[in-house]
CSV table of C-alpha atoms in Angstrom, one decimal:
chain,number,residue,atom,x,y,z
Z,1,MET,CA,89.7,-172.3,-121.1
Z,2,ALA,CA,87.7,-170.3,-118.6
Z,3,ASP,CA,84.2,-169.3,-119.2
Z,4,SER,CA,84.1,-165.5,-119.5
Z,5,HIS,CA,80.3,-165.5,-118.8
Z,6,THR,CA,80.8,-167.1,-115.4
Z,7,ARG,CA,83.9,-165.3,-114.1
Z,8,LYS,CA,86.3,-162.6,-115.2
Z,9,GLU,CA,89.1,-164.0,-117.2
Z,10,LEU,CA,92.7,-163.6,-116.1
Z,11,HIS,CA,94.3,-162.2,-119.3
Z,12,PHE,CA,98.0,-161.6,-119.9
Z,13,SER,CA,99.5,-159.2,-122.3
Z,14,ILE,CA,102.9,-160.6,-123.3
Z,15,GLY,CA,105.5,-158.2,-124.7
Z,16,THR,CA,108.7,-159.4,-126.2
Z,17,GLY,CA,111.5,-157.2,-127.5
Z,18,PRO,CA,111.4,-156.1,-131.1
Z,19,THR,CA,114.9,-157.1,-132.0
Z,20,GLY,CA,115.9,-159.8,-129.6
Z,21,ALA,CA,115.4,-162.7,-132.1
Z,22,LEU,CA,117.3,-161.2,-135.0
Z,23,SER,CA,120.9,-162.2,-135.6
Z,24,PRO,CA,123.0,-161.0,-138.5
Z,25,ASP,CA,125.3,-164.0,-138.1
Z,26,THR,CA,122.7,-166.7,-139.0
Z,27,ALA,CA,120.8,-167.1,-142.2
Z,28,TYR,CA,117.0,-166.7,-141.7
Z,29,SER,CA,117.4,-166.4,-138.0
Z,30,ILE,CA,114.0,-165.1,-137.1
Z,31,ASN,CA,112.5,-167.5,-134.6
Z,32,SER,CA,109.8,-167.3,-132.0
Z,33,ASP,CA,111.5,-169.7,-129.3
Z,34,HIS,CA,112.0,-166.6,-127.1
Z,35,ASP,CA,108.4,-165.7,-127.4
Z,36,LEU,CA,107.2,-169.2,-126.7
Z,37,ARG,CA,108.9,-169.4,-123.3
Z,38,LEU,CA,106.4,-166.7,-122.0
Z,39,VAL,CA,103.6,-168.0,-124.0
Z,40,LYS,CA,103.9,-171.4,-122.3
Z,41,ALA,CA,104.0,-169.8,-118.8
Z,42,ALA,CA,100.9,-167.7,-119.6
Z,43,LEU,CA,99.2,-170.8,-120.9
Z,44,LEU,CA,99.9,-172.7,-117.8
Z,45,TYR,CA,98.6,-169.9,-115.5
Z,46,ALA,CA,96.3,-167.4,-117.2
Z,47,ASP,CA,92.9,-167.9,-119.0
Z,48,SER,CA,93.9,-166.2,-122.2
Z,49,ALA,CA,96.8,-164.0,-123.6
Z,50,THR,CA,97.8,-161.6,-126.3
Z,51,LEU,CA,101.2,-161.7,-127.7
Z,52,TYR,CA,102.8,-158.4,-128.8
Z,53,SER,CA,105.8,-159.6,-130.6
Z,54,MET,CA,107.1,-158.1,-133.9
Z,55,THR,CA,109.1,-161.4,-134.4
Z,56,THR,CA,106.0,-163.7,-134.3
Z,57,SER,CA,104.0,-161.2,-136.2
Z,58,TRP,CA,106.6,-161.2,-138.9
Z,59,GLN,CA,106.7,-165.0,-139.0
Z,60,MET,CA,102.9,-165.3,-139.3
Z,61,SER,CA,102.8,-162.7,-141.9
Z,62,LEU,CA,105.0,-164.8,-144.1
Z,63,LEU,CA,102.3,-167.4,-144.5
Z,64,GLN,CA,100.4,-165.0,-146.6
Z,65,VAL,CA,102.9,-165.8,-149.5
Z,66,LYS,CA,100.6,-168.8,-150.3
Z,67,ASN,CA,97.6,-166.6,-150.7
Z,68,LEU,CA,99.2,-164.2,-153.1
Z,69,THR,CA,97.6,-163.6,-156.6
Z,70,LEU,CA,99.7,-164.5,-159.7
Z,71,GLN,CA,100.7,-161.0,-160.4
Z,72,GLU,CA,101.6,-160.5,-156.6
Z,73,LYS,CA,103.7,-163.6,-156.8
Z,74,ILE,CA,105.5,-162.3,-159.8
Z,75,ALA,CA,106.1,-159.0,-158.0
Z,76,PHE,CA,107.3,-161.0,-154.9
Z,77,VAL,CA,109.8,-163.0,-157.0
Z,78,LYS,CA,111.2,-159.7,-158.4
Z,79,LEU,CA,111.8,-158.4,-154.9
Z,80,MET,CA,113.2,-161.7,-153.6
Z,81,MET,CA,115.6,-162.3,-156.7
Z,82,PRO,CA,118.8,-161.2,-154.5
Z,83,THR,CA,117.7,-163.8,-151.9
Z,84,ILE,CA,116.6,-166.7,-154.0
Z,85,SER,CA,119.2,-166.6,-156.8
Z,86,SER,CA,122.7,-166.8,-155.3
Z,87,ASP,CA,124.2,-168.0,-158.5
Z,88,ASP,CA,125.0,-165.1,-160.8
Z,89,GLU,CA,124.1,-166.8,-164.0
Z,90,GLU,CA,120.7,-167.9,-162.6
Z,91,TYR,CA,120.1,-164.4,-161.2
Z,92,GLY,CA,120.8,-162.8,-164.5
Z,93,SER,CA,118.5,-165.1,-166.6
Z,94,LEU,CA,115.7,-164.6,-164.1
Z,95,ARG,CA,116.2,-160.8,-164.0
Z,96,GLN,CA,116.2,-160.7,-167.8
Z,97,LEU,CA,113.1,-162.9,-168.1
Z,98,LEU,CA,111.1,-160.7,-165.7
Z,99,ARG,CA,112.3,-157.6,-167.4
Z,100,ARG,CA,111.0,-159.0,-170.7
Z,101,TYR,CA,107.8,-159.9,-169.1
Z,102,ASP,CA,107.2,-156.4,-167.8
Z,103,GLN,CA,107.8,-155.0,-171.3
Z,104,ILE,CA,105.3,-157.4,-172.9
Z,105,MET,CA,102.7,-156.9,-170.3
Z,106,ARG,CA,102.5,-153.1,-171.1
Z,107,ARG,CA,101.6,-153.9,-174.7
Z,108,PRO,CA,97.9,-154.2,-175.7
Z,109,GLN,CA,98.4,-157.0,-178.2
Z,110,PRO,CA,101.3,-159.5,-177.4
Z,111,ASN,CA,102.2,-161.7,-180.3
Z,112,ARG,CA,102.6,-165.5,-180.2
Z,113,GLU,CA,106.2,-165.4,-179.2
Z,114,GLU,CA,105.4,-162.8,-176.5
Z,115,ARG,CA,102.5,-164.9,-175.2
Z,116,GLN,CA,105.0,-167.7,-174.9
Z,117,VAL,CA,107.3,-165.6,-172.8
Z,118,ILE,CA,104.4,-164.7,-170.5
Z,119,LYS,CA,103.6,-168.4,-170.1
Z,120,ASN,CA,107.4,-169.2,-169.5
Z,121,THR,CA,107.6,-166.4,-166.8
Z,122,GLU,CA,104.5,-167.7,-165.0
Z,123,ALA,CA,105.8,-171.3,-165.0
Z,124,VAL,CA,109.2,-170.1,-163.7
Z,125,VAL,CA,107.2,-168.1,-160.9
Z,126,HIS,CA,105.2,-171.3,-160.1
Z,127,LEU,CA,108.4,-173.2,-159.7
Z,128,THR,CA,110.1,-170.5,-157.5
Z,129,ILE,CA,107.3,-169.9,-155.0
Z,130,PRO,CA,107.5,-173.6,-153.7
Z,131,ARG,CA,111.2,-173.1,-153.0
Z,132,ILE,CA,110.5,-169.9,-151.0
Z,133,GLU,CA,107.5,-171.6,-149.2
Z,134,ALA,CA,109.9,-174.4,-148.1
Z,135,GLU,CA,112.1,-171.8,-146.5
Z,136,LEU,CA,109.2,-170.1,-144.9
Z,137,GLU,CA,108.0,-173.4,-143.4
Z,138,ARG,CA,111.3,-173.4,-141.4
Z,139,LEU,CA,110.4,-170.0,-140.0
Z,140,ARG,CA,106.7,-171.0,-139.2
Z,141,PRO,CA,106.1,-170.6,-135.4
Z,142,ALA,CA,104.5,-174.0,-135.2
Z,143,GLU,CA,104.2,-174.2,-131.4
Z,144,ILE,CA,102.8,-170.7,-131.1
Z,145,MET,CA,100.3,-171.5,-133.9
Z,146,ARG,CA,99.1,-174.4,-131.7
Z,147,ALA,CA,98.5,-172.0,-128.9
Z,148,VAL,CA,96.5,-169.8,-131.3
Z,149,GLU,CA,94.5,-172.7,-132.6
Z,150,SER,CA,93.7,-173.8,-129.0
Z,151,GLY,CA,91.8,-170.5,-128.6
Z,152,PHE,CA,94.2,-169.4,-125.8
Z,153,LEU,CA,96.4,-167.0,-127.6
Z,154,ARG,CA,96.0,-164.1,-129.9
Z,155,VAL,CA,98.9,-162.6,-131.8
Z,156,HIS,CA,98.8,-158.9,-132.4
Z,157,ASP,CA,99.3,-158.0,-136.1
Z,158,PHE,CA,102.0,-155.3,-136.3
Z,159,VAL,CA,102.6,-156.0,-140.0
Z,160,SER,CA,99.4,-155.6,-142.1
Z,161,SER,CA,98.9,-151.9,-141.0
Z,162,TYR,CA,102.4,-151.1,-142.3
Z,163,SER,CA,101.7,-151.7,-146.0
Z,164,ASP,CA,98.9,-152.8,-148.4
Z,165,ASP,CA,101.4,-154.1,-150.8
Z,166,LYS,CA,101.5,-157.7,-149.8
Z,167,ALA,CA,104.3,-158.8,-152.3
Z,168,ARG,CA,106.7,-156.1,-151.1
Z,169,LEU,CA,105.7,-156.7,-147.4
Z,170,ALA,CA,106.3,-160.4,-147.7
Z,171,ALA,CA,109.7,-159.9,-149.4
Z,172,GLU,CA,110.8,-157.4,-146.7
Z,173,MET,CA,109.7,-159.9,-143.9
Z,174,ILE,CA,112.0,-162.6,-145.4
Z,175,ARG,CA,114.9,-160.2,-145.9
Z,176,GLN,CA,114.9,-159.5,-142.1
Z,177,GLY,CA,116.3,-163.0,-141.7
Z,178,ALA,CA,118.6,-162.9,-144.8
Z,179,PRO,CA,122.1,-164.1,-144.3
Z,180,ASP,CA,124.0,-160.8,-145.3
Z,181,GLU,CA,123.4,-157.1,-145.0
Z,182,GLN,CA,123.2,-156.6,-148.6
Z,183,ALA,CA,120.4,-159.1,-149.1
Z,184,ARG,CA,118.7,-157.9,-145.9
Z,185,GLY,CA,118.2,-154.4,-147.2
Z,186,SER,CA,116.8,-151.5,-145.3
Z,187,ARG,CA,115.1,-151.9,-142.1
Z,188,ALA,CA,113.6,-148.4,-142.0
Z,189,TRP,CA,110.2,-149.9,-142.1
Z,190,THR,CA,110.6,-151.3,-138.5
Z,191,ASP,CA,110.9,-147.8,-137.0
Z,192,ALA,CA,107.0,-147.2,-137.4
Z,193,MET,CA,106.4,-150.7,-136.0
Z,194,ALA,CA,108.7,-150.1,-133.1
Z,195,GLU,CA,106.8,-146.9,-132.2
Z,196,GLN,CA,103.5,-148.8,-132.5
Z,197,TYR,CA,104.9,-151.6,-130.3
Z,198,TYR,CA,106.1,-149.3,-127.6
Z,199,GLN,CA,102.7,-147.5,-127.5
Z,200,ILE,CA,100.8,-150.7,-127.2
Z,201,ILE,CA,102.8,-152.4,-124.5
Z,202,SER,CA,102.9,-149.2,-122.5
Z,203,ASN,CA,99.1,-149.1,-122.6
Z,204,THR,CA,98.9,-152.5,-121.0
Z,205,LEU,CA,100.1,-150.9,-117.8
Z,206,SER,CA,96.9,-148.9,-117.4
Z,207,ASP,CA,94.6,-151.4,-118.7
Z,208,ASN,CA,92.6,-153.0,-115.8
Z,209,SER,CA,91.5,-155.9,-117.8
Z,210,THR,CA,95.0,-157.4,-118.4
Z,211,TYR,CA,98.2,-158.3,-116.6
Z,212,PRO,CA,101.4,-157.2,-118.4
Z,213,LEU,CA,104.2,-159.8,-118.8
Z,214,PHE,CA,107.4,-158.5,-120.4
Z,215,ASP,CA,110.7,-160.0,-121.4
Z,216,GLU,CA,114.0,-158.4,-120.6
Z,217,GLU,CA,114.0,-156.1,-123.6
Z,218,ALA,CA,110.5,-155.0,-123.5
Z,219,GLY,CA,110.9,-154.5,-119.7
Z,220,GLY,CA,113.9,-152.4,-120.3
Z,221,LEU,CA,112.1,-150.1,-122.6
Z,222,ILE,CA,109.3,-149.6,-120.0
Z,223,GLY,CA,111.8,-149.1,-117.1
Z,224,ALA,CA,113.8,-146.5,-119.2
Z,225,ALA,CA,110.6,-144.6,-120.0
Z,226,LEU,CA,109.6,-144.6,-116.4
Z,227,ARG,CA,112.9,-143.4,-115.2
Z,228,GLU,CA,112.9,-140.5,-117.8
Z,229,GLY,CA,109.4,-139.5,-116.7
Z,230,ALA,CA,108.0,-140.3,-120.1
Z,231,LEU,CA,105.6,-142.9,-118.7
Z,232,LYS,CA,103.7,-143.4,-115.5
Z,233,VAL,CA,102.3,-146.6,-114.0
Z,234,SER,CA,99.4,-146.6,-111.5
Z,235,ASP,CA,99.6,-148.6,-108.2
Z,236,ALA,CA,97.1,-151.1,-109.6
Z,237,GLY,CA,99.2,-151.5,-112.8
Z,238,LEU,CA,102.3,-152.2,-110.6
Z,239,VAL,CA,100.4,-154.9,-108.6
Z,240,ARG,CA,99.3,-156.6,-111.8
Z,241,GLY,CA,102.8,-156.4,-113.2
Z,242,LYS,CA,104.3,-158.0,-110.2
Z,243,HIS,CA,101.7,-160.8,-110.1
Z,244,SER,CA,102.2,-161.8,-113.7
Z,245,GLY,CA,105.9,-161.4,-113.6
Z,246,LEU,CA,106.3,-163.6,-110.5
Z,247,ALA,CA,104.0,-166.3,-111.8
Z,248,ALA,CA,106.0,-166.6,-115.0
Z,249,ASP,CA,109.3,-166.6,-113.1
Z,250,ILE,CA,108.1,-169.3,-110.8
Z,251,LEU,CA,106.7,-171.5,-113.6
Z,252,GLU,CA,109.7,-171.2,-115.8
Z,253,ARG,CA,111.7,-172.9,-113.0
Z,254,LEU,CA,109.7,-176.1,-113.3
Z,255,PRO,CA,111.8,-179.0,-114.5
Z,256,GLN,CA,111.7,-179.8,-118.2
Z,257,PHE,CA,109.6,-176.6,-118.7
Z,258,GLU,CA,112.0,-175.5,-121.5
Z,259,TYR,CA,111.3,-178.7,-123.4
Z,260,ALA,CA,107.7,-178.9,-122.9
Z,261,THR,CA,105.5,-178.5,-126.0
Z,262,VAL,CA,102.2,-176.5,-126.1
Z,263,SER,CA,100.3,-179.8,-126.1
Z,264,ASP,CA,102.1,-180.9,-122.9
Z,265,ILE,CA,101.1,-177.6,-121.2
Z,266,LEU,CA,97.6,-177.7,-122.4
Z,267,ASP,CA,97.2,-181.4,-121.0
Z,268,ILE,CA,98.6,-180.4,-117.6
Z,269,ARG,CA,96.4,-177.2,-117.5
Z,270,LYS,CA,93.3,-179.2,-118.3
Z,271,GLU,CA,93.9,-181.7,-115.6
Z,272,LEU,CA,94.8,-179.1,-112.9
Z,273,GLU,CA,92.1,-176.4,-113.4
Z,274,GLN,CA,90.8,-176.4,-109.8
Z,275,PRO,CA,94.3,-176.5,-108.0
Z,276,LEU,CA,95.3,-173.6,-110.2
Z,277,ARG,CA,92.9,-171.2,-108.6
Z,278,ARG,CA,94.4,-171.9,-105.2
Z,279,PHE,CA,97.9,-171.5,-106.7
Z,280,ARG,CA,97.0,-168.1,-108.0
Z,281,ARG,CA,96.0,-166.9,-104.6
Z,282,ALA,CA,99.3,-168.0,-103.2
Z,283,VAL,CA,101.2,-166.2,-106.0
Z,284,LEU,CA,99.3,-163.1,-105.4
Z,285,GLY,CA,100.3,-163.2,-101.8
Z,286,PHE,CA,103.8,-163.8,-102.7
Z,287,SER,CA,103.9,-161.0,-105.2
Z,288,GLU,CA,102.7,-158.5,-102.5
Z,289,LYS,CA,105.9,-159.1,-100.6
Z,290,ILE,CA,108.0,-157.8,-103.6
Z,291,LYS,CA,108.9,-154.2,-103.7
Z,292,ASN,CA,110.3,-153.9,-107.1
Z,293,ALA,CA,108.5,-154.0,-110.4
Z,294,PRO,CA,109.4,-156.7,-113.1
Z,295,TRP,CA,111.1,-154.2,-115.2
Z,296,ASP,CA,113.4,-153.2,-112.3
Z,297,GLU,CA,116.8,-154.9,-112.0
Z,298,ASP,CA,116.2,-156.1,-108.5
Z,299,PHE,CA,113.0,-158.0,-109.3
Z,300,VAL,CA,114.9,-161.1,-110.1
Z,301,THR,CA,116.6,-161.1,-106.8
Z,302,GLU,CA,113.4,-160.7,-105.0
Z,303,ALA,CA,111.8,-163.5,-107.0
Z,304,ASP,CA,114.8,-165.7,-106.1
Z,305,GLY,CA,114.1,-165.1,-102.5
Z,306,ILE,CA,110.4,-165.9,-102.8
Z,307,PHE,CA,111.1,-169.2,-104.6
Z,308,TYR,CA,113.9,-170.5,-102.4
Z,309,ARG,CA,112.3,-169.3,-99.1
Z,310,ASP,CA,108.6,-169.9,-99.6
Z,311,ILE,CA,108.1,-172.3,-102.5
Z,312,ASP,CA,110.9,-174.7,-103.0
Z,313,PRO,CA,111.0,-176.0,-99.3
Z,314,VAL,CA,107.2,-176.3,-99.3
Z,315,ILE,CA,107.3,-178.4,-102.5
Z,316,THR,CA,110.0,-180.6,-100.9
Z,317,GLU,CA,107.6,-181.1,-97.8
Z,318,ILE,CA,104.7,-182.0,-100.0
Z,319,GLU,CA,106.8,-184.5,-101.9
Z,320,GLU,CA,107.7,-186.0,-98.5
Z,321,GLN,CA,104.1,-186.0,-97.5
Z,322,VAL,CA,103.2,-187.9,-100.8
Z,323,ARG,CA,105.9,-190.5,-100.0
Z,324,THR,CA,104.6,-191.1,-96.6
Z,325,ASN,CA,101.0,-191.3,-97.9
Z,326,SER,CA,102.2,-193.8,-100.4
Z,327,TYR,CA,103.5,-195.9,-97.5
Z,328,LEU,CA,100.0,-196.0,-96.0
Z,329,ALA,CA,98.5,-197.1,-99.3
Z,330,THR,CA,101.2,-199.9,-99.4
Z,331,LEU,CA,100.3,-200.8,-95.8
Z,332,LEU,CA,96.7,-201.3,-97.0
Z,333,ARG,CA,97.7,-203.7,-99.8
Z,334,ARG,CA,100.0,-205.7,-97.4
Z,335,ILE,CA,97.0,-206.5,-95.1
Z,336,GLY,CA,94.8,-207.5,-98.1
Z,337,ILE,CA,93.1,-204.3,-98.8
Z,338,PRO,CA,94.3,-203.0,-102.2
Z,339,SER,CA,93.1,-199.5,-101.6
Z,340,ALA,CA,91.0,-197.3,-99.3
Z,341,THR,CA,88.1,-197.5,-101.7
Z,342,ALA,CA,88.3,-201.4,-101.6
Z,343,LEU,CA,88.1,-201.0,-97.7
Z,344,THR,CA,84.9,-199.1,-98.1
Z,345,ALA,CA,83.5,-201.9,-100.3
Z,346,VAL,CA,84.5,-204.5,-97.8
Z,347,LEU,CA,82.7,-202.7,-94.9
Z,348,ALA,CA,79.6,-201.7,-97.0
Z,349,GLY,CA,76.5,-202.4,-95.0
Z,350,LEU,CA,78.6,-202.9,-91.8
Z,351,SER,CA,78.8,-199.4,-90.6
Z,352,ASP,CA,78.8,-200.4,-87.0
Z,353,VAL,CA,81.8,-202.8,-87.4
Z,354,PRO,CA,84.4,-200.7,-85.6
Z,355,GLY,CA,82.0,-200.3,-82.6
Z,356,ARG,CA,81.1,-203.9,-82.5
Z,357,ILE,CA,84.8,-204.9,-82.8
Z,358,ALA,CA,85.6,-202.6,-79.9
Z,359,GLN,CA,82.8,-204.1,-77.9
Z,360,ALA,CA,84.0,-207.5,-78.5
Z,361,LEU,CA,87.6,-206.6,-77.5
Z,362,ASN,CA,86.4,-204.9,-74.3
Z,363,ASN,CA,83.8,-207.6,-73.3
Z,364,PRO,CA,85.2,-211.1,-74.3
Z,365,ALA,CA,81.9,-212.6,-73.0
Z,366,VAL,CA,80.1,-211.1,-76.0
Z,367,GLY,CA,82.2,-213.4,-78.1
Z,368,SER,CA,82.3,-213.7,-81.8
Z,369,ALA,CA,78.5,-213.4,-82.2
Z,370,ALA,CA,78.9,-209.7,-81.9
Z,371,ILE,CA,81.3,-209.6,-85.0
Z,372,PRO,CA,80.2,-210.3,-88.5
Z,373,ALA,CA,81.6,-213.5,-90.1
Z,374,ALA,CA,83.6,-211.7,-92.5
Z,375,ALA,CA,85.6,-210.0,-89.7
Z,376,VAL,CA,86.1,-212.9,-87.4
Z,377,GLY,CA,89.8,-213.6,-87.1
Z,378,THR,CA,90.8,-210.3,-88.7
Z,379,VAL,CA,90.1,-207.8,-86.0
Z,380,PRO,CA,93.6,-206.5,-85.7
Z,381,ALA,CA,94.0,-206.3,-89.6
Z,382,VAL,CA,90.6,-204.5,-90.0
Z,383,LEU,CA,91.5,-202.0,-87.2
Z,384,THR,CA,94.9,-201.4,-88.9
Z,385,ALA,CA,93.2,-201.0,-92.3
Z,386,ILE,CA,90.6,-198.5,-90.9
Z,387,ASN,CA,93.3,-196.4,-89.2
Z,388,ALA,CA,95.5,-196.5,-92.3
Z,389,ALA,CA,92.6,-195.7,-94.6
Z,390,VAL,CA,91.5,-192.8,-92.5
Z,391,GLU,CA,95.0,-191.3,-92.4
Z,392,HIS,CA,95.7,-192.0,-96.1
Z,393,ARG,CA,92.5,-190.1,-97.1
Z,394,THR,CA,93.1,-187.3,-94.6
Z,395,LYS,CA,96.6,-186.7,-95.9
Z,396,MET,CA,95.6,-186.8,-99.5
Z,397,GLY,CA,92.9,-184.3,-98.9
Z,398,GLU,CA,95.3,-182.0,-97.1
Z,399,ILE,CA,97.9,-182.3,-99.9
Z,400,LYS,CA,95.3,-181.6,-102.7
Z,401,ARG,CA,94.1,-178.6,-100.9
Z,402,HIS,CA,97.5,-177.0,-100.4
Z,403,ASP,CA,97.9,-173.7,-102.3
Z,404,LEU,CA,101.0,-175.1,-104.0
Z,405,PHE,CA,99.6,-178.4,-104.9
Z,406,PHE,CA,99.3,-177.2,-108.6
Z,407,TYR,CA,103.0,-176.4,-108.7
Z,408,TYR,CA,103.9,-179.8,-107.2
Z,409,LYS,CA,101.7,-181.6,-109.6
Z,410,SER,CA,102.9,-179.6,-112.6
Z,411,LYS,CA,106.5,-180.6,-111.7
Z,412,GLN,CA,105.4,-184.2,-111.5
Z,413,GLN,CA,103.7,-184.1,-114.8
Z,414,LEU,CA,106.5,-182.5,-116.6
Z,415,GLN,CA,109.0,-184.8,-115.4
Z,416,SER,CA,106.9,-187.8,-116.5
Z,417,LYS,CA,105.7,-186.3,-119.9
Z,418,VAL,CA,108.8,-184.3,-121.1
Z,419,ARG,CA,112.3,-185.4,-122.1
Z,420,PRO,CA,115.2,-182.9,-122.6
Z,421,SER,CA,116.0,-184.5,-126.0
Z,422,ARG,CA,112.9,-182.8,-127.5
């Protein structure tokens, strides 16, 4: 990641819609795949990012079940009974046991039989919690957690400020993905979160230290607020939004990007840190041509125009240049010089060889005495090798200095690293 002490970081604020990942048709359907798409684009382009997603915030809060106290776990199991006990008989027995436990716990001096009930209840809870944790593991946003662990990403916590009751909060989190409306329960608690969410993502538009990056739903909220006059965005905020929006749009078009893991993206990013800076300059220039904001419907059309007019043809040209350059490298090998570096080694200490070869060619009377023994009989090959090596190095330098080399190289890396079957 970039050193914030040497230069200002390019920070993205990623806002994804509060309801886009919830589906009433699939049991435990909360997933962060939608968030991950924008996180990967930001990881490949920016220096750091903050994810404002109620979906991922919910998922990460579920992990706190493991840290609940015994009493919190018991309270949690009570709240989760409709979800974890699908069998009526099992549900009835568990409910009866917990009811008996509550009655006993209110007594100052439980007798021997009651103490056994307490032990039995605690044993049942200890057996039940792992079952729930196994379900939670399926909901764990593993890839986003890797981005967090890398130090690149921070996930805003929408959940902890909602309630201090960890057991009730954890149960409500799980019920958001329950398979039926009865088990899912009320979602009134999301209203306060949604208000907080809107306030935060709208604030990113006026924050000069970050670049807003919204998905379709979050962008729709912002666009509606702007049209209604409930929100204003500065010219600087618009510039930042177009820059980050276009960057993400372009990167998501990379082949196999959908299947790349966070580890794949981190590897590419580490290797291409220097070319990335030039690529950012190119994207900024392209974004200045766009009239619409990312939260406008016509933004996608303009982004398409940028990609197909200014980027895709250039990448094709770079690929052709690389193929030509590969031919030059092959030519060097065919005449016995495995690489331009090897040619340099062969001519080490003989810096005047080209001049002396030319002198010998132009003045036959000089004869072979003017030419080092290593070069005798190989004048055409050496001249060819020198020309090929110079052209090879020149072309490679031009390719690597191109503003879109980062995009070209990212494309090559993804195609070699990532398989669609992942």
